[in-house]
Amino acid sequence: MNKKRKSAVEKIILYLLLSVIGLVTLFPFIWMISSSLKTETEMFVFPIQWIPEVFHWENYEKAWKMTSFPLALFNSLKVSVIITLGQVLTSAMAGYAFAKIKFRGRNKVFIGYLATMMVPFQVVMIPQFILFRKIGLINNHLALILPGIFTVFGVFMLKQFFMGIPDEILEAARIDGCSEAGIMFRVVIPLSKAALSSLAIFTFRWQWNDYLAPLIYLNDKELFTIPLALSTFRMENLTLYTLIMAGSVISLIPVILVFLFTQKYLIQGIAMTGLKG
């Protein structure tokens, strides 16, 4: 077998393997859509009935009306967008400082800041809850937004990207009399659209799916985000699984749309910042 034929066979095997893996990862999503169109009894039939005999579209109507779903969608959108914009801004400023501004102890400060990624949220959630209660942020979206706009991951990601920007470009801007803020916003930011877009996508997705923080800080149903709204289908003696599935499908639509329109920037940003896996 010559090298070209061997290479073609290897590619075919690789593509088949990736296709199988892709289908396996799609099964939970397909099952969720299928379950959202069934009755509660049909959902637990085994073997799994992938295509329901009757499509119960009323599950979507019930999920939409029973939990003030439009308000929950608005709350999730508001919190996610504000946190995403704030996190991109703060991460860009801190990442630029660590990557391009020389100051005493820069590397030590960055390593210390990076080390905080190893501290899980469960360790700090009680002290944070006590602090927020004392300053009156409980049952307020600010309890989600204020800590959410700062992220170690975002600083690390953008720092890695900014380090790849030639210093000669920045020095030329300084010679022209541009301040550090001007260099960042007029030079560095326009050159970093891919990395910024990637961070924005990651942040929006993480915040949209966040359940623990809203569960801790929000009490009023008028403030509930999508994950909390879905949890209201789980009652004391009854869990409406089909409505949970229908609500989950609805909640995925904004995330899927964001990914479809920005996947090009996501791939570019990951490749250019050296984040792989």
Short mmCIF file of C-alpha atoms in Angstrom, two decimals:
data_model
loop_
_atom_site.label_atom_id
_atom_site.label_comp_id
_atom_site.label_asym_id
_atom_site.label_seq_id
_atom_site.Cartn_x
_atom_site.Cartn_y
_atom_site.Cartn_z
CA MET A 1 0.00 0.00 0.00
CA ASN A 2 1.51 3.29 -1.08
CA LYS A 3 1.72 6.33 1.18
CA LYS A 4 -1.18 8.19 -0.48
CA ARG A 5 -3.58 5.25 -0.14
CA LYS A 6 -2.47 4.68 3.45
CA SER A 7 -3.05 8.34 4.25
CA ALA A 8 -6.52 8.22 2.66
CA VAL A 9 -7.47 5.13 4.69
CA GLU A 10 -6.26 6.76 7.91
CA LYS A 11 -8.34 9.86 7.16
CA ILE A 12 -11.44 7.76 6.48
CA ILE A 13 -10.99 5.87 9.75
CA LEU A 14 -10.43 9.13 11.63
CA TYR A 15 -13.54 10.75 10.13
CA LEU A 16 -15.64 7.67 10.91
CA LEU A 17 -14.40 7.65 14.49
CA LEU A 18 -15.13 11.37 14.91
CA SER A 19 -18.59 10.88 13.37
CA VAL A 20 -19.38 8.10 15.87
CA ILE A 21 -18.17 10.28 18.76
CA GLY A 22 -20.27 13.17 17.45
CA LEU A 23 -23.39 11.02 17.29
CA VAL A 24 -22.78 9.71 20.82
CA THR A 25 -22.52 13.26 22.16
CA LEU A 26 -25.76 14.15 20.37
CA PHE A 27 -27.78 11.33 21.95
CA PRO A 28 -28.57 13.21 25.22
CA PHE A 29 -29.71 16.24 23.23
CA ILE A 30 -31.89 14.10 20.94
CA TRP A 31 -33.32 12.29 23.97
CA MET A 32 -34.12 15.63 25.62
CA ILE A 33 -36.04 16.85 22.55
CA SER A 34 -37.83 13.51 22.26
CA SER A 35 -38.77 13.51 25.95
CA SER A 36 -40.10 17.06 25.74
CA LEU A 37 -42.74 15.80 23.29
CA LYS A 38 -43.91 12.83 25.37
CA THR A 39 -46.19 12.24 28.33
CA GLU A 40 -44.69 11.49 31.73
CA THR A 41 -45.49 7.77 31.30
CA GLU A 42 -43.98 7.52 27.82
CA MET A 43 -40.78 9.16 29.01
CA PHE A 44 -39.85 6.17 31.20
CA VAL A 45 -40.72 3.44 28.74
CA PHE A 46 -37.85 1.03 28.08
CA PRO A 47 -36.42 0.49 25.54
CA ILE A 48 -36.33 4.17 24.73
CA GLN A 49 -38.89 5.34 22.19
CA TRP A 50 -36.91 7.94 20.26
CA ILE A 51 -39.85 9.14 18.16
CA PRO A 52 -43.10 9.62 20.13
CA GLU A 53 -46.28 8.19 18.65
CA VAL A 54 -47.99 11.52 19.35
CA PHE A 55 -46.11 14.80 19.61
CA HIS A 56 -47.30 16.66 22.72
CA TRP A 57 -46.47 20.23 21.75
CA GLU A 58 -48.59 21.45 24.66
CA ASN A 59 -45.63 20.66 26.93
CA TYR A 60 -43.88 23.73 25.53
CA GLU A 61 -46.93 25.89 26.11
CA LYS A 62 -47.23 24.65 29.71
CA ALA A 63 -43.52 25.20 30.38
CA TRP A 64 -43.77 28.71 28.95
CA LYS A 65 -46.79 29.70 31.05
CA MET A 66 -46.36 27.84 34.34
CA THR A 67 -43.11 29.48 35.50
CA SER A 68 -43.15 33.00 34.02
CA PHE A 69 -40.63 31.71 31.50
CA PRO A 70 -40.44 34.96 29.50
CA LEU A 71 -39.40 36.84 32.65
CA ALA A 72 -36.81 34.18 33.48
CA LEU A 73 -35.44 34.44 29.95
CA PHE A 74 -35.17 38.20 30.33
CA ASN A 75 -33.43 37.88 33.70
CA SER A 76 -30.93 35.37 32.33
CA LEU A 77 -30.30 37.50 29.28
CA LYS A 78 -29.81 40.66 31.34
CA VAL A 79 -27.44 39.06 33.84
CA SER A 80 -25.50 37.12 31.20
CA VAL A 81 -25.01 40.10 28.87
CA ILE A 82 -23.93 42.49 31.65
CA ILE A 83 -21.50 39.95 33.11
CA THR A 84 -20.13 39.11 29.66
CA LEU A 85 -19.46 42.75 28.77
CA GLY A 86 -18.00 43.51 32.20
CA GLN A 87 -15.83 40.42 32.24
CA VAL A 88 -14.41 41.09 28.78
CA LEU A 89 -13.55 44.67 29.80
CA THR A 90 -11.93 43.85 33.16
CA SER A 91 -10.08 40.84 31.75
CA ALA A 92 -8.75 42.92 28.86
CA MET A 93 -7.44 45.63 31.18
CA ALA A 94 -5.83 43.19 33.62
CA GLY A 95 -4.49 40.99 30.84
CA TYR A 96 -2.92 43.98 29.13
CA ALA A 97 -1.30 45.11 32.38
CA PHE A 98 0.20 41.69 33.07
CA ALA A 99 1.33 41.18 29.47
CA LYS A 100 2.63 44.59 28.39
CA ILE A 101 3.20 46.85 31.40
CA LYS A 102 6.37 46.22 33.40
CA PHE A 103 6.07 46.76 37.14
CA ARG A 104 7.77 45.34 40.19
CA GLY A 105 6.50 41.92 41.22
CA ARG A 106 4.36 41.52 38.09
CA ASN A 107 4.98 37.81 37.67
CA LYS A 108 4.53 37.06 41.37
CA VAL A 109 1.23 38.95 41.47
CA PHE A 110 0.04 37.12 38.37
CA ILE A 111 0.99 33.71 39.77
CA GLY A 112 -0.77 34.54 43.04
CA TYR A 113 -3.86 35.68 41.15
CA LEU A 114 -3.75 32.59 38.95
CA ALA A 115 -3.53 30.36 42.03
CA THR A 116 -7.00 31.50 43.09
CA MET A 117 -8.40 29.37 40.25
CA MET A 118 -7.70 26.36 42.47
CA VAL A 119 -10.11 27.63 45.14
CA PRO A 120 -13.58 26.19 44.41
CA PHE A 121 -16.67 28.35 44.75
CA GLN A 122 -17.97 26.10 47.53
CA VAL A 123 -15.11 27.30 49.75
CA VAL A 124 -15.98 30.98 49.47
CA MET A 125 -19.74 30.89 49.01
CA ILE A 126 -20.58 31.09 52.73
CA PRO A 127 -18.25 34.05 53.51
CA GLN A 128 -19.45 35.70 50.31
CA PHE A 129 -23.09 35.15 51.27
CA ILE A 130 -22.49 36.69 54.72
CA LEU A 131 -20.74 39.68 53.13
CA PHE A 132 -23.50 40.23 50.56
CA ARG A 133 -26.18 39.94 53.24
CA LYS A 134 -24.49 42.63 55.33
CA ILE A 135 -24.31 45.06 52.41
CA GLY A 136 -27.86 44.29 51.24
CA LEU A 137 -27.21 42.44 47.99
CA ILE A 138 -29.20 39.30 48.76
CA ASN A 139 -32.19 38.84 46.46
CA ASN A 140 -30.61 41.20 43.95
CA HIS A 141 -29.07 40.54 40.56
CA LEU A 142 -26.05 42.56 41.65
CA ALA A 143 -25.06 39.59 43.81
CA LEU A 144 -24.50 37.70 40.56
CA ILE A 145 -23.13 40.55 38.48
CA LEU A 146 -20.49 42.06 40.77
CA PRO A 147 -18.43 38.89 41.36
CA GLY A 148 -19.18 37.68 37.84
CA ILE A 149 -17.45 40.51 35.99
CA PHE A 150 -14.05 39.46 37.37
CA THR A 151 -12.49 36.19 36.27
CA VAL A 152 -9.04 34.66 36.55
CA PHE A 153 -9.62 32.55 33.46
CA GLY A 154 -10.38 35.61 31.31
CA VAL A 155 -7.26 37.43 32.52
CA PHE A 156 -5.10 34.39 31.82
CA MET A 157 -6.62 33.83 28.37
CA LEU A 158 -6.23 37.42 27.20
CA LYS A 159 -2.77 37.77 28.72
CA GLN A 160 -1.62 34.82 26.63
CA PHE A 161 -2.99 36.46 23.51
CA PHE A 162 -1.63 39.94 24.27
CA MET A 163 1.85 38.51 24.75
CA GLY A 164 1.80 37.55 21.07
CA ILE A 165 1.32 41.15 19.93
CA PRO A 166 4.72 42.62 18.93
CA ASP A 167 6.07 45.19 21.38
CA GLU A 168 7.25 47.30 18.42
CA ILE A 169 3.65 48.20 17.62
CA LEU A 170 3.06 49.43 21.16
CA GLU A 171 6.35 51.32 21.26
CA ALA A 172 5.44 53.11 18.04
CA ALA A 173 2.15 54.19 19.63
CA ARG A 174 3.98 55.44 22.74
CA ILE A 175 6.38 57.46 20.60
CA ASP A 176 3.35 59.06 18.95
CA GLY A 177 2.22 60.17 22.41
CA CYS A 178 -0.49 57.57 23.01
CA SER A 179 -1.25 56.74 26.65
CA GLU A 180 -1.42 53.18 27.96
CA ALA A 181 -5.22 53.34 27.95
CA GLY A 182 -5.15 54.66 24.40
CA ILE A 183 -2.79 51.88 23.31
CA MET A 184 -5.04 49.25 24.82
CA PHE A 185 -8.30 50.55 23.36
CA ARG A 186 -6.99 51.81 20.01
CA VAL A 187 -4.29 49.28 19.21
CA VAL A 188 -4.51 46.11 21.30
CA ILE A 189 -8.30 45.66 21.41
CA PRO A 190 -8.79 45.94 17.61
CA LEU A 191 -6.05 43.32 17.14
CA SER A 192 -7.67 40.97 19.65
CA LYS A 193 -11.21 40.54 18.34
CA ALA A 194 -10.90 36.74 18.07
CA ALA A 195 -9.69 36.30 21.67
CA LEU A 196 -12.25 38.74 23.04
CA SER A 197 -15.04 37.00 21.13
CA SER A 198 -13.95 33.61 22.49
CA LEU A 199 -13.96 34.89 26.05
CA ALA A 200 -17.38 36.46 25.51
CA ILE A 201 -18.79 33.15 24.23
CA PHE A 202 -17.35 31.17 27.15
CA THR A 203 -18.61 33.71 29.68
CA PHE A 204 -22.11 33.94 28.21
CA ARG A 205 -22.50 30.16 28.15
CA TRP A 206 -21.18 29.66 31.69
CA GLN A 207 -23.36 32.40 33.12
CA TRP A 208 -26.47 31.31 31.22
CA ASN A 209 -26.19 27.82 32.74
CA ASP A 210 -25.20 28.93 36.25
CA TYR A 211 -27.47 27.39 38.85
CA LEU A 212 -25.65 27.48 42.20
CA ALA A 213 -25.12 31.25 42.56
CA PRO A 214 -28.73 32.21 41.68
CA LEU A 215 -29.96 29.46 44.03
CA ILE A 216 -27.97 30.97 46.90
CA TYR A 217 -28.67 34.66 46.35
CA LEU A 218 -32.13 34.89 44.76
CA ASN A 219 -35.42 34.28 46.60
CA ASP A 220 -38.16 36.04 44.61
CA LYS A 221 -39.50 34.21 41.57
CA GLU A 222 -39.54 37.53 39.70
CA LEU A 223 -35.72 37.48 39.84
CA PHE A 224 -35.23 33.83 38.87
CA THR A 225 -32.98 32.95 35.98
CA ILE A 226 -33.64 30.03 33.61
CA PRO A 227 -31.99 27.28 35.73
CA LEU A 228 -34.01 28.31 38.80
CA ALA A 229 -37.21 28.57 36.76
CA LEU A 230 -36.69 25.00 35.55
CA SER A 231 -36.21 23.80 39.13
CA THR A 232 -39.75 24.93 40.00
CA PHE A 233 -41.06 21.96 38.01
CA ARG A 234 -39.61 19.75 40.75
CA MET A 235 -42.25 19.83 43.47
CA GLU A 236 -42.44 18.12 46.86
CA ASN A 237 -44.19 14.96 45.65
CA LEU A 238 -44.02 15.35 41.89
CA THR A 239 -41.44 16.15 39.25
CA LEU A 240 -42.68 17.20 35.81
CA TYR A 241 -39.84 15.81 33.75
CA THR A 242 -41.42 16.47 30.37
CA LEU A 243 -41.86 20.16 31.22
CA ILE A 244 -38.26 20.32 32.46
CA MET A 245 -37.14 18.92 29.11
CA ALA A 246 -39.35 21.34 27.17
CA GLY A 247 -38.04 24.28 29.19
CA SER A 248 -34.47 23.09 28.71
CA VAL A 249 -34.94 22.97 24.94
CA ILE A 250 -36.28 26.53 24.96
CA SER A 251 -33.40 27.72 27.14
CA LEU A 252 -30.84 26.24 24.74
CA ILE A 253 -32.02 28.28 21.77
CA PRO A 254 -30.16 31.53 22.68
CA VAL A 255 -26.93 29.63 23.46
CA ILE A 256 -27.10 27.70 20.19
CA LEU A 257 -27.73 30.89 18.22
CA VAL A 258 -24.79 32.64 19.89
CA PHE A 259 -22.54 29.69 19.08
CA LEU A 260 -23.67 29.39 15.47
CA PHE A 261 -23.04 33.06 14.75
CA THR A 262 -19.71 33.24 16.59
CA GLN A 263 -18.14 29.78 16.19
CA LYS A 264 -15.57 31.16 13.73
CA TYR A 265 -14.25 33.59 16.34
CA LEU A 266 -14.33 30.88 19.03
CA ILE A 267 -12.09 28.57 17.02
CA GLN A 268 -9.73 31.40 16.06
CA GLY A 269 -9.50 32.66 19.63
CA ILE A 270 -8.71 29.24 21.09
CA ALA A 271 -6.07 28.57 18.44
CA MET A 272 -4.41 31.95 18.79
CA THR A 273 -4.28 31.95 22.60
CA GLY A 274 -2.76 28.49 22.82
CA LEU A 275 -5.72 27.02 24.72
CA LYS A 276 -6.26 23.52 23.41
CA GLY A 277 -8.31 20.59 24.55
#
